[in-house]
XYZ file of C-alpha atoms in Angstrom:
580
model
C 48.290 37.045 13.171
C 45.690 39.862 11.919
C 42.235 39.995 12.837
C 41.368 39.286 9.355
C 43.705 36.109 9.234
C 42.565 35.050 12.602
C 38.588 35.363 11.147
C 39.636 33.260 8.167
C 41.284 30.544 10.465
C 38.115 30.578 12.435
C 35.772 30.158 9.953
C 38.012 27.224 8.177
C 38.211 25.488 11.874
C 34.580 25.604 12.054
C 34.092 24.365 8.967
C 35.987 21.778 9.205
C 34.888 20.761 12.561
C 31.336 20.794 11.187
C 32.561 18.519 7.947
C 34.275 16.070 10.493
C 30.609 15.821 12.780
C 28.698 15.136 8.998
C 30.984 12.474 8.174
C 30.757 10.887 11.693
C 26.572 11.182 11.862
C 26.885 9.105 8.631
C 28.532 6.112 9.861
C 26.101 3.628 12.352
C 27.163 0.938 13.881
C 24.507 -2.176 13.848
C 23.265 -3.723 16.570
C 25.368 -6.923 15.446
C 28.696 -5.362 15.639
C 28.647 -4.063 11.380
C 28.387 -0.365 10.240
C 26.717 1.130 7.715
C 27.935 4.367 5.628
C 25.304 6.899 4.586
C 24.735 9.984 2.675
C 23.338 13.274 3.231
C 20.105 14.295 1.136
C 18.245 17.712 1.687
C 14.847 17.811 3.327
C 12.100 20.453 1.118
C 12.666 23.082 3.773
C 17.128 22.269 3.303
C 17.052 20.431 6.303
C 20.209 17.561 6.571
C 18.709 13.740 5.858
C 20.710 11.573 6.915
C 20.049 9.058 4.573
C 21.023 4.812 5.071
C 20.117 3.319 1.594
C 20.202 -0.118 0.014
C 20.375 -2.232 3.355
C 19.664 -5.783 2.974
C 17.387 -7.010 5.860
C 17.542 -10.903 4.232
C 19.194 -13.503 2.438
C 18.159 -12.937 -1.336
C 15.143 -15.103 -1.833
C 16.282 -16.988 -5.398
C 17.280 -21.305 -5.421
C 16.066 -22.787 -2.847
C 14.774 -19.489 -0.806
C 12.315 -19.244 -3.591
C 8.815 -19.290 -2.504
C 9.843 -19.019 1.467
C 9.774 -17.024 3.848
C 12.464 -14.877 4.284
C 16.095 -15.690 6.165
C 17.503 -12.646 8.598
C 20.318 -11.205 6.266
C 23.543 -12.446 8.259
C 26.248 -10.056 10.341
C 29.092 -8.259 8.783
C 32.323 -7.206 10.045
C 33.550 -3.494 9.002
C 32.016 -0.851 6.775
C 28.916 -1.185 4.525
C 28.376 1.269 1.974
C 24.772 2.055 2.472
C 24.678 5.025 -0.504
C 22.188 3.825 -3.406
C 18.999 2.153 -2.945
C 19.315 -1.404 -3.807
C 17.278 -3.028 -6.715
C 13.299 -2.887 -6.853
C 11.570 -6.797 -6.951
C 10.932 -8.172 -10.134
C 7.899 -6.825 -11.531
C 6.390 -5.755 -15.229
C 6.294 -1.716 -15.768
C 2.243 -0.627 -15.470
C 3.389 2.056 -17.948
C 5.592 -0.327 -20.776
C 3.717 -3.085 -22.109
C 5.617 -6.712 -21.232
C 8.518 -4.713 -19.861
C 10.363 -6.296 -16.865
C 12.389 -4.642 -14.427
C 14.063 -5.588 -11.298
C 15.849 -8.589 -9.471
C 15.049 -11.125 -6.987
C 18.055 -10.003 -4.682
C 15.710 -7.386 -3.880
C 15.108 -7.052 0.172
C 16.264 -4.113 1.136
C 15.215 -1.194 2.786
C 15.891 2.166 3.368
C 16.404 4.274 6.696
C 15.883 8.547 6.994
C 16.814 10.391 10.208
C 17.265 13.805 11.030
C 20.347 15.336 12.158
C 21.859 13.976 14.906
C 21.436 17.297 17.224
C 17.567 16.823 16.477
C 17.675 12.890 17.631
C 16.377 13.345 21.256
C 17.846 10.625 24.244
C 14.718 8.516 23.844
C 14.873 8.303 20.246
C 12.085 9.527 17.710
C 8.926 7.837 16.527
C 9.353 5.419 13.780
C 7.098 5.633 10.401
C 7.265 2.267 8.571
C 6.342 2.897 5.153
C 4.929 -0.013 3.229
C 4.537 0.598 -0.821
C 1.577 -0.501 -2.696
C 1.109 -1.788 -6.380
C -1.543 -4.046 -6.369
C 0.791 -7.026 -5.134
C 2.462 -6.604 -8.996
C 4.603 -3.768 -8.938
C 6.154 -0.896 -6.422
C 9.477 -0.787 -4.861
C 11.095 1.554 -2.238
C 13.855 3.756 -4.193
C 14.378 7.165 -2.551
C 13.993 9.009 -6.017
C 10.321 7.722 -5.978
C 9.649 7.552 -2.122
C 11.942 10.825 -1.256
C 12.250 11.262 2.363
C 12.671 15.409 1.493
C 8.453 16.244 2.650
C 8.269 13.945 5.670
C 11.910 14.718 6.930
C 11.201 18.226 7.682
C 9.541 16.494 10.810
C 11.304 15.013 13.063
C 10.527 11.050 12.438
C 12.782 8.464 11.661
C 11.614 7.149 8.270
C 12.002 3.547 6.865
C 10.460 2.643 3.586
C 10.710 -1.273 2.490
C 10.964 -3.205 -0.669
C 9.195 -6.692 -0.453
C 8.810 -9.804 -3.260
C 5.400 -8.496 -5.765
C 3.779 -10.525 -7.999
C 4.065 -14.493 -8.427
C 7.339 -14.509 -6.565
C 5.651 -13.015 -3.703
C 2.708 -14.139 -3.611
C 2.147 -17.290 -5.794
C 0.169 -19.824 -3.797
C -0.410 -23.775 -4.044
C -2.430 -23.617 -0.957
C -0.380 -26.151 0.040
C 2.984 -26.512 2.445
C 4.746 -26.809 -1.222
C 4.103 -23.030 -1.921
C 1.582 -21.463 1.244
C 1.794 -18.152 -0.254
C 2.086 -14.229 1.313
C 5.877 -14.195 0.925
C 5.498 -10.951 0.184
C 3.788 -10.219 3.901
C 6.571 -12.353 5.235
C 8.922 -10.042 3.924
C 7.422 -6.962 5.696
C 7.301 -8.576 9.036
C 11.158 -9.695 8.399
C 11.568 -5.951 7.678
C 9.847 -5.099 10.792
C 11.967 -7.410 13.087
C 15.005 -5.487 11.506
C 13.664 -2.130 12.242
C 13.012 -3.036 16.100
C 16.053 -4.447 16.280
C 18.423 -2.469 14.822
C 16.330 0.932 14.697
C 17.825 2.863 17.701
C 21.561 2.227 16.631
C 19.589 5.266 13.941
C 17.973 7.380 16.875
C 14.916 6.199 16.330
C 12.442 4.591 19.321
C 11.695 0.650 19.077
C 8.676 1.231 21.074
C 6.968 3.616 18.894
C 6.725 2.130 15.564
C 3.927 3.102 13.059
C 3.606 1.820 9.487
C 1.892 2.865 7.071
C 0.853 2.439 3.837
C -1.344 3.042 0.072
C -3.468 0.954 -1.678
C -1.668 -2.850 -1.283
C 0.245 -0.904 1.424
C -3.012 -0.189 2.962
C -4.638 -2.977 3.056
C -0.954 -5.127 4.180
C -0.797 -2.598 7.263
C -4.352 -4.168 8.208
C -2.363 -7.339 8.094
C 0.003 -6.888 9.656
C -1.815 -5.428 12.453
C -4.161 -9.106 12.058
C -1.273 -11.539 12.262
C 0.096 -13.551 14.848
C 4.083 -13.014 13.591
C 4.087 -9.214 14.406
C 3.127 -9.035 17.892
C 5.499 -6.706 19.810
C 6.155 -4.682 16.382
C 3.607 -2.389 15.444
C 2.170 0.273 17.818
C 0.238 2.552 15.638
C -0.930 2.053 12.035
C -1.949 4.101 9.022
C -3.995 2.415 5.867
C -4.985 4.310 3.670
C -7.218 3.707 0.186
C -7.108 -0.779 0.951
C -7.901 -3.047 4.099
C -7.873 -6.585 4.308
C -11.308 -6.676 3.215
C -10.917 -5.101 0.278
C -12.508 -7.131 -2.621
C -9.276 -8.061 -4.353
C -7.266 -8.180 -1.084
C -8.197 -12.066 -0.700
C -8.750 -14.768 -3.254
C -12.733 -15.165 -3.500
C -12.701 -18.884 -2.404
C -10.480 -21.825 -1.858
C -9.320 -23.128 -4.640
C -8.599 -19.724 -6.804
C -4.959 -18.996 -5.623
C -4.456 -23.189 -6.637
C -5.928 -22.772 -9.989
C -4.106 -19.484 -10.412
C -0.628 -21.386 -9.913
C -2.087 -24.147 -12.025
C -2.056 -21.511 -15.408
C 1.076 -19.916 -14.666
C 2.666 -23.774 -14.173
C 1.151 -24.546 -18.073
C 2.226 -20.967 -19.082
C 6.172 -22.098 -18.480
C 5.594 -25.804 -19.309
C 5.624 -26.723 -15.420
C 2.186 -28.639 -15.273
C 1.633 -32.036 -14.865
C -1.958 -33.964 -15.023
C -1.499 -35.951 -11.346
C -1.295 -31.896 -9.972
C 1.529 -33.023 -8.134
C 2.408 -29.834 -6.307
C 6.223 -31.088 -5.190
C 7.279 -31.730 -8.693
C 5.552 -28.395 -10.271
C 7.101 -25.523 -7.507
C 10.263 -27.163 -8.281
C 10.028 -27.103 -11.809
C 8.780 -22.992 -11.260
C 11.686 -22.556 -9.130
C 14.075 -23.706 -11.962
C 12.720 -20.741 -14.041
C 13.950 -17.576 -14.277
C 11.991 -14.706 -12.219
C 12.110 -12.182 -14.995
C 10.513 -15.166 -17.161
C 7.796 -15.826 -14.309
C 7.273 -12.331 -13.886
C 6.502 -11.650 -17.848
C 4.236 -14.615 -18.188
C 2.353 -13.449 -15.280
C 1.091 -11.051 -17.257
C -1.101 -13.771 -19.303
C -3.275 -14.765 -16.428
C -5.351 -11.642 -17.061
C -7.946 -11.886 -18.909
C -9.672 -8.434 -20.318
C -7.818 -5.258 -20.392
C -5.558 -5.999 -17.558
C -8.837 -7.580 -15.451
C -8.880 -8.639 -12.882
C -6.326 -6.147 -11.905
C -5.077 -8.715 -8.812
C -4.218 -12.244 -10.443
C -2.067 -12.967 -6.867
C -2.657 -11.789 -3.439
C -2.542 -13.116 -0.208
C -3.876 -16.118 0.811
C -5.170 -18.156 4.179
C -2.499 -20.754 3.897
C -2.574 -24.336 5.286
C -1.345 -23.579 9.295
C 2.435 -24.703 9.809
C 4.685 -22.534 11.870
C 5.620 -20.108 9.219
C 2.493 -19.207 8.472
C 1.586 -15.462 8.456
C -2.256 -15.999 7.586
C -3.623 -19.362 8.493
C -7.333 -18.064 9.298
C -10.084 -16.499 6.989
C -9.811 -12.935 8.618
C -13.852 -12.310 8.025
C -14.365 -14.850 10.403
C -12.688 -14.731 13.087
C -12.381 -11.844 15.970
C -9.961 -8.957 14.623
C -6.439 -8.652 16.087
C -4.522 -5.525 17.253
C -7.334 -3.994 18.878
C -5.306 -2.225 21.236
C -3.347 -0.650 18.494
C -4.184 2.920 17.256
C -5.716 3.461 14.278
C -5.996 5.914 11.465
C -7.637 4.871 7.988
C -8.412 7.011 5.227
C -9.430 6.748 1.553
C -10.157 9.265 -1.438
C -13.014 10.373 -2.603
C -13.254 9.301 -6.076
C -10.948 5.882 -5.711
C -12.764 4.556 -8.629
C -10.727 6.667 -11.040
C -7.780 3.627 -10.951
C -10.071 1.975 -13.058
C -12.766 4.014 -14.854
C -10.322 6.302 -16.018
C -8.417 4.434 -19.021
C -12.404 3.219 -19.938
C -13.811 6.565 -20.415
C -11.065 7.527 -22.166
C -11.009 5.096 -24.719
C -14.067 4.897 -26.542
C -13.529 1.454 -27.988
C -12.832 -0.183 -24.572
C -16.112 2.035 -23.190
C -18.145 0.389 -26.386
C -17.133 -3.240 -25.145
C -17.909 -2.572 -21.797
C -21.682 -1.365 -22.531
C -21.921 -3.956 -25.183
C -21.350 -6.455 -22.663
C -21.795 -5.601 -18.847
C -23.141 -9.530 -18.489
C -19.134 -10.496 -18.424
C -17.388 -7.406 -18.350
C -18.908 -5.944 -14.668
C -18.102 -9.737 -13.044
C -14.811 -9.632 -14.368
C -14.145 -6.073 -13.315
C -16.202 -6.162 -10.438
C -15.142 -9.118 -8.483
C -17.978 -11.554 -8.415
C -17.455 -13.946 -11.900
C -16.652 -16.920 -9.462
C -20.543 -17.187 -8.784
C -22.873 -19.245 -11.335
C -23.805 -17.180 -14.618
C -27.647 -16.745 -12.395
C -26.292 -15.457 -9.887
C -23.872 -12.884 -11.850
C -26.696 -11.744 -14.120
C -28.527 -11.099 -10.442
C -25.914 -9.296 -9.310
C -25.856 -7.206 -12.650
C -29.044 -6.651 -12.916
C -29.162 -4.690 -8.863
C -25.900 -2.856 -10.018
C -27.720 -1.887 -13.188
C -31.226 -0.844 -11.049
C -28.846 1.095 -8.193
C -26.125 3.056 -10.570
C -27.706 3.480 -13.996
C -31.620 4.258 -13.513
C -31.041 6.470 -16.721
C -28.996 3.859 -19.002
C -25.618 3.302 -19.631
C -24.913 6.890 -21.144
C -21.728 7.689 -18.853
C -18.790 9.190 -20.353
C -15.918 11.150 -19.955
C -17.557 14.521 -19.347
C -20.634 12.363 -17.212
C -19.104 9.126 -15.131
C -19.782 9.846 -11.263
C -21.972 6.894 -10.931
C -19.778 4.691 -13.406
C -16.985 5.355 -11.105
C -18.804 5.091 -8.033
C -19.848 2.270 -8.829
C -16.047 0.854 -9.059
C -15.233 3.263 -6.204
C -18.055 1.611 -4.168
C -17.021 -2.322 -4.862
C -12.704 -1.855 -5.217
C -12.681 0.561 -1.823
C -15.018 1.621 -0.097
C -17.660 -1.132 0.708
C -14.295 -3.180 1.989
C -13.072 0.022 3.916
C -16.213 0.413 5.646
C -16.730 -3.090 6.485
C -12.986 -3.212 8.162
C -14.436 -0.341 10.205
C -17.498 -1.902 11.001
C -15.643 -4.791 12.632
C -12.890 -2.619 14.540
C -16.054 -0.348 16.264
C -18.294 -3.079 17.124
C -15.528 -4.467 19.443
C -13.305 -2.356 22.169
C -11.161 -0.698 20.524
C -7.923 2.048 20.530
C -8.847 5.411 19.021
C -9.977 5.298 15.641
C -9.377 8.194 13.033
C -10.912 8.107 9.885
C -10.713 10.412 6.904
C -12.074 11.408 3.217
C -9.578 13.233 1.554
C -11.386 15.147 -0.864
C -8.606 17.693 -2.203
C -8.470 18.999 -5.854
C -4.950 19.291 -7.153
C -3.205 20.426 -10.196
C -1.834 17.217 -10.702
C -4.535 14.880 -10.532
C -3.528 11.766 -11.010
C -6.553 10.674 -13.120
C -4.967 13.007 -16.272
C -2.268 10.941 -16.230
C -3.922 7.682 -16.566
C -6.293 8.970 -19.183
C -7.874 12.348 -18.028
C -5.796 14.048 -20.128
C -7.133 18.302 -19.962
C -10.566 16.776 -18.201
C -10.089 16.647 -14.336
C -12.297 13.819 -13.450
C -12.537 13.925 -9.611
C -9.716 13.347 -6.813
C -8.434 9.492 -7.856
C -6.974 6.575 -5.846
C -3.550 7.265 -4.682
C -4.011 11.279 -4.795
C -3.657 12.167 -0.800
C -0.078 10.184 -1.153
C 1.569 13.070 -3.167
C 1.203 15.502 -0.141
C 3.041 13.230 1.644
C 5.978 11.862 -0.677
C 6.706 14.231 -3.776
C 5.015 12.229 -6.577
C 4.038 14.768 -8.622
C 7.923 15.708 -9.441
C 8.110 11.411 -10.927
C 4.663 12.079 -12.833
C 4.927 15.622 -13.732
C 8.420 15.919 -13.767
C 10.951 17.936 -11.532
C 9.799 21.199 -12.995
C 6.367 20.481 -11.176
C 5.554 21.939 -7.586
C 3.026 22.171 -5.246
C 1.213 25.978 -5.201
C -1.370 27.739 -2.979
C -3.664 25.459 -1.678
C -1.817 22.255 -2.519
C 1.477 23.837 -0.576
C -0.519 24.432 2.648
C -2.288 20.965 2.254
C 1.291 19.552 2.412
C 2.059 20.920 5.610
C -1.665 19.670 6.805
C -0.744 16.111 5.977
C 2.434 15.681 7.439
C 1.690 17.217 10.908
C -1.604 15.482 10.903
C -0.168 11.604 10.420
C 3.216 12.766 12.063
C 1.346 14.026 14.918
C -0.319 10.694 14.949
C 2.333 8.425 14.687
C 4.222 10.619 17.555
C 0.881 10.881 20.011
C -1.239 8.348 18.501
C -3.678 11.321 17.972
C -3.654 13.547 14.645
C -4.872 17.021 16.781
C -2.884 16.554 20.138
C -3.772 19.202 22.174
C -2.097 22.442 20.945
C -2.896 21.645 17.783
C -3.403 24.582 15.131
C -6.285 22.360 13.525
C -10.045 21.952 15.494
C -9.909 18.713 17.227
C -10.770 15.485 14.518
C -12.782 13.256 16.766
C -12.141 9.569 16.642
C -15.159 7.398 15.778
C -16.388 5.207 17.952
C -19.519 3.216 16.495
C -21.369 2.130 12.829
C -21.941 4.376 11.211
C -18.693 6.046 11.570
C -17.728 9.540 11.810
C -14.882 11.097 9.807
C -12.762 13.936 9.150
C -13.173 15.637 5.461
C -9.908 16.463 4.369
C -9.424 19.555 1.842
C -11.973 20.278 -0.766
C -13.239 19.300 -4.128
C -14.054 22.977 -5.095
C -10.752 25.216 -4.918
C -12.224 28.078 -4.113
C -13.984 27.330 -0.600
C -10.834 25.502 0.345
C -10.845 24.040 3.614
C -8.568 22.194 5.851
C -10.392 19.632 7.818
C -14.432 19.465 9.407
C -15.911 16.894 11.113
C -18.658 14.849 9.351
C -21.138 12.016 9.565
C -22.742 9.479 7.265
C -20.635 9.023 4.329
C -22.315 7.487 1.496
C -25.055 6.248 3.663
C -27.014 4.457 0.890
C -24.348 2.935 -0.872
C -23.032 1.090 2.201
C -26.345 -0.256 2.323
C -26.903 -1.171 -0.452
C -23.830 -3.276 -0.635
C -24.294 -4.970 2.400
C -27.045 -6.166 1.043
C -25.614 -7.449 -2.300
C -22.318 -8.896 -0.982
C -20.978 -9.690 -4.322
C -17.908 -10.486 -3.001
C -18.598 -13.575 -0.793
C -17.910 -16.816 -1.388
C -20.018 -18.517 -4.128
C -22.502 -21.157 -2.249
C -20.861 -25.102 -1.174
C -17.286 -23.381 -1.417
C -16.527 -21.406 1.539
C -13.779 -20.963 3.159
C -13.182 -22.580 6.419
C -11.475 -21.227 9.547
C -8.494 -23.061 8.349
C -7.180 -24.570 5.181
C -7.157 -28.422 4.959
C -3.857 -29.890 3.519
């Protein structure tokens, strides 16, 4: 044989040898004796992702599984083809008007590794990945959550679908329908991961979820909750907390009266309020049906935004929230924290107001219902909302109601202030007054060309960096919204890379600046007020990467603490626990 030949025969043998060792990384064998085929995706940098899509973690939640909480998805024998992410959870399209799109076979998730020369004996960190949505919408397809920014790290990557909306989070406050199936679902997720997670190289004792908005504020309960002790070592909200204004029904009673109007909407109600007779008559309906009407319980331009979310059901041993979490001592103290929100969150909802100048018209021609409604405090008496009004009116608009699309900083402040950041700094508040693990907390104050505020209404006007806008350095968004023509440049490039080794670093060392870090050292905080870490910049020409700061929004945090729209109205509280 020539040289040449011999090179040729080489080459092929390698190869091939190579092709053989790709097909064999994709094929995992469970923990319960079943395998799973994969696929190979490319990471940004043209890394291999080894890529596990579509696998159900339980039983599909429709008959009789409606409205509980989820059954472990049962052992296979053989092959599973584990290739296509499976189908998102019924929910209605925030883009299409009264379009619905899903299934309720929906529980799956998917799992992202490196190569398997990368996968180290002990295994990797895990990152959990929990979508938000507002409890209405979201799902965990890898088109939309692509792996291809945080698998250039090595991280073993999960991201989880879980039931939205009514079928996830519908609540009788009774045993008939407790509520939080939804939450149910991510702990079921979670028990999959540390069960089945190293048969993927990844470490069962270093698991860190993490999540946006709904996300956010479902990490906190996670982290609260009796059912996911043993499965969470570090955690990552970011933009909602459990004490987030619309991350709890107001009083006792709502969730109930909330089932109540969806019951009439599909001809379900009956005058006794006999709960047995109207969850079965719901569960005879079809989900896309229950999904659509949903729609109908708001009441004003899509307010309020949350018509379900989780609830403190009545305690039974499924129960994944049986205590009013403002009362009693926070859980998971031990656990590592880092929480961040944006700098103009607001923008979710101020947006599609300044730029419609009817709906701005309505909303200064009537703040006396519109800001309760919006706002989150219509459940007290009409006194006590014009009250509230009237300090809102005295704090944000000393010079009138003249914001607009050009002038709306303390218009959206003032939605930033009541949606995020009041709740956010509250949750903090708690955590530092007791003992607790490190705590990282960060502004993320980065201008980008894709804002997300022009796409929900913006349009050529860049209004300020909006809720959700720190997530597209971390999962490429932009290329959904913008399209796949868009890409990060400059500034927004590097701040990509700052993300990812900042909350990769932390999920690995449960710090974000380990020492031998290229960034200055973020220091935790560790009392009220807290410190934080200013991420990127607002103005793009004195970009920076991170500085340490103090006293964020000092007066507004007072201020609301002072108003606390958002408690219960008077003779309604909520107890520790929910009678039957």
């Amino acid at each position: 044989m020539s040289r040449l030949s011999w090179s040729i025969a080489s080459a092929f043998l390698i190869l091939f040898n190579n092709v053989l060792a790709s097909e064999s990384d994709l094929l995992v064998k469970l923990n319960h004796g079943g395998s799973l085929i994969g696929t190979s995706l490319k990471s940004s940098s043209g890394r291999q992702i080894r890529s596990f899509l579509g696998i159900p973690f339980a039983k599909p939640p429709v008959g009789e599984l409606r409205f509980k909480s989820p059954v472990p998805f049962p052992p296979w024998q053989g092959e599973r083809n584990a290739t296509e992410s499976g189908s998102k959870c019924f929910q209605t399209n925030f883009f299409v008007e009264n379009a619905v799109e899903g299934s309720e076979d929906c529980l799956f998730l998917n799992v992202f590794t490196p190569p398997v020369y990368r996968i180290p004996k002990g295994g990797l960190p895990v990152m959990v990945y929990i979508h938000g949505g507002g409890w209405f919408c979201g799902y965990n397809d890898h088109h939309f959550y692509s792996p291809e920014f945080i698998m250039d790290k090595d991280v073993i990557l999960v991201v989880t679908n879980y039931r939205v909306g009514v079928l996830g989070f519908l609540s009788s406050e009774t045993l008939d329908c407790p509520g939080n199936f939804g939450l149910k679902d991510q702990v079921e997720a979670l028990r999959w991961v540390k069960e089945h997670i190293s048969s993927f190289g990844g470490d069962p004792k270093s698991v860190t979820i993490f999540g946006g908005s709904a996300g956010g504020a479902s990490v906190t309960y996670l982290m609260q909750s009796k059912t996911t002790e043993g499965l969470i070592h570090k955690a990552i909200p970011q933009s909602g907390t459990m004490f987030s204004q619309w991350a709890l029904p107001l009083h006792k009673g709502l969730a109930r009266k909330t089932a109540r109007n969806l019951a009439s909407l599909v001809n379900c109600d009956n005058e006794e309020g006999d709960w047995r007779n109207i969850i079965e008559c719901i569960k005879n309906v079809d989900g896309s049906v229950l999904t659509a009407k949903s729609v109908e319980l708001s009441e004003w331009n899509g307010f309020p935004y949350f018509v379900v979310q989780p609830v403190v059901e009545p305690s039974h041993p499924e129960s994944f929230l049986d205590e009013y979490s403002r009362e009693v001592s926070m859980s998971s103290l031990d656990i590592p924290l880092l929480a961040g929100m944006t700098s103009g969150e607001g923008l979710m909802a101020t947006t599609g107001l300044l730029s419609n100048e009817k709906l701005l018209n309505e909303v200064k021609d009537d703040i006396s219902k519109k800001f309760p409604l919006m706002l989150g405090y219509d459940h007290w008496d009409e006194d006590k909302q014009k009250t509230i009004t009237k300090e809102l009116e005295n704090f944000y608009f000393k010079n009138g109601h003249n914001y607009n699309i050009k002038d709306h900083k303390n218009f959206t402040d003032m939605f930033t202030d009541s949606m995020f950041l009041y709740g956010f700094d509250d949750y903090l508040k708690s955590r530092l007054s007791a003992k607790a693990a490190p705590t990282y907390v960060y502004i993320f104050d980065m201008k980008t060309e894709h804002s997300l505020s022009k796409l929900v209404g913006g349009g050529d006007n860049y209004l300020g960096v909006c809720h959700g806008e720190d997530m597209q350095f971390i999962f490429p968004l932009h290329k959904i919204v913008f399209g796949e023509t868009s890409d990060l440049k400059g500034n927004s490039l590097i701040m990509k890379e700052v993300m990812l080794e900042l909350l990769v670093n932390f999920a690995s060392y449960g710090n974000p600046t380990p020492p031998g870090s290229r960034f200055i050292t973020w220091e935790p905080a560790t009392k009220h007020p807290w410190n934080y870490a200013r991420i990127g910049s607002i103005d793009g020409d004195g970009f920076q990467i991170l500085k340490n700061e103090q006293d964020y929004a000092s007066d507004r945090f007072k201020f609301w603490r002072s108003l606390k729209p958002h408690n219960d109205a008077n003779n309604n509280q909520y107890k520790n626990k929910i009678e039957l």
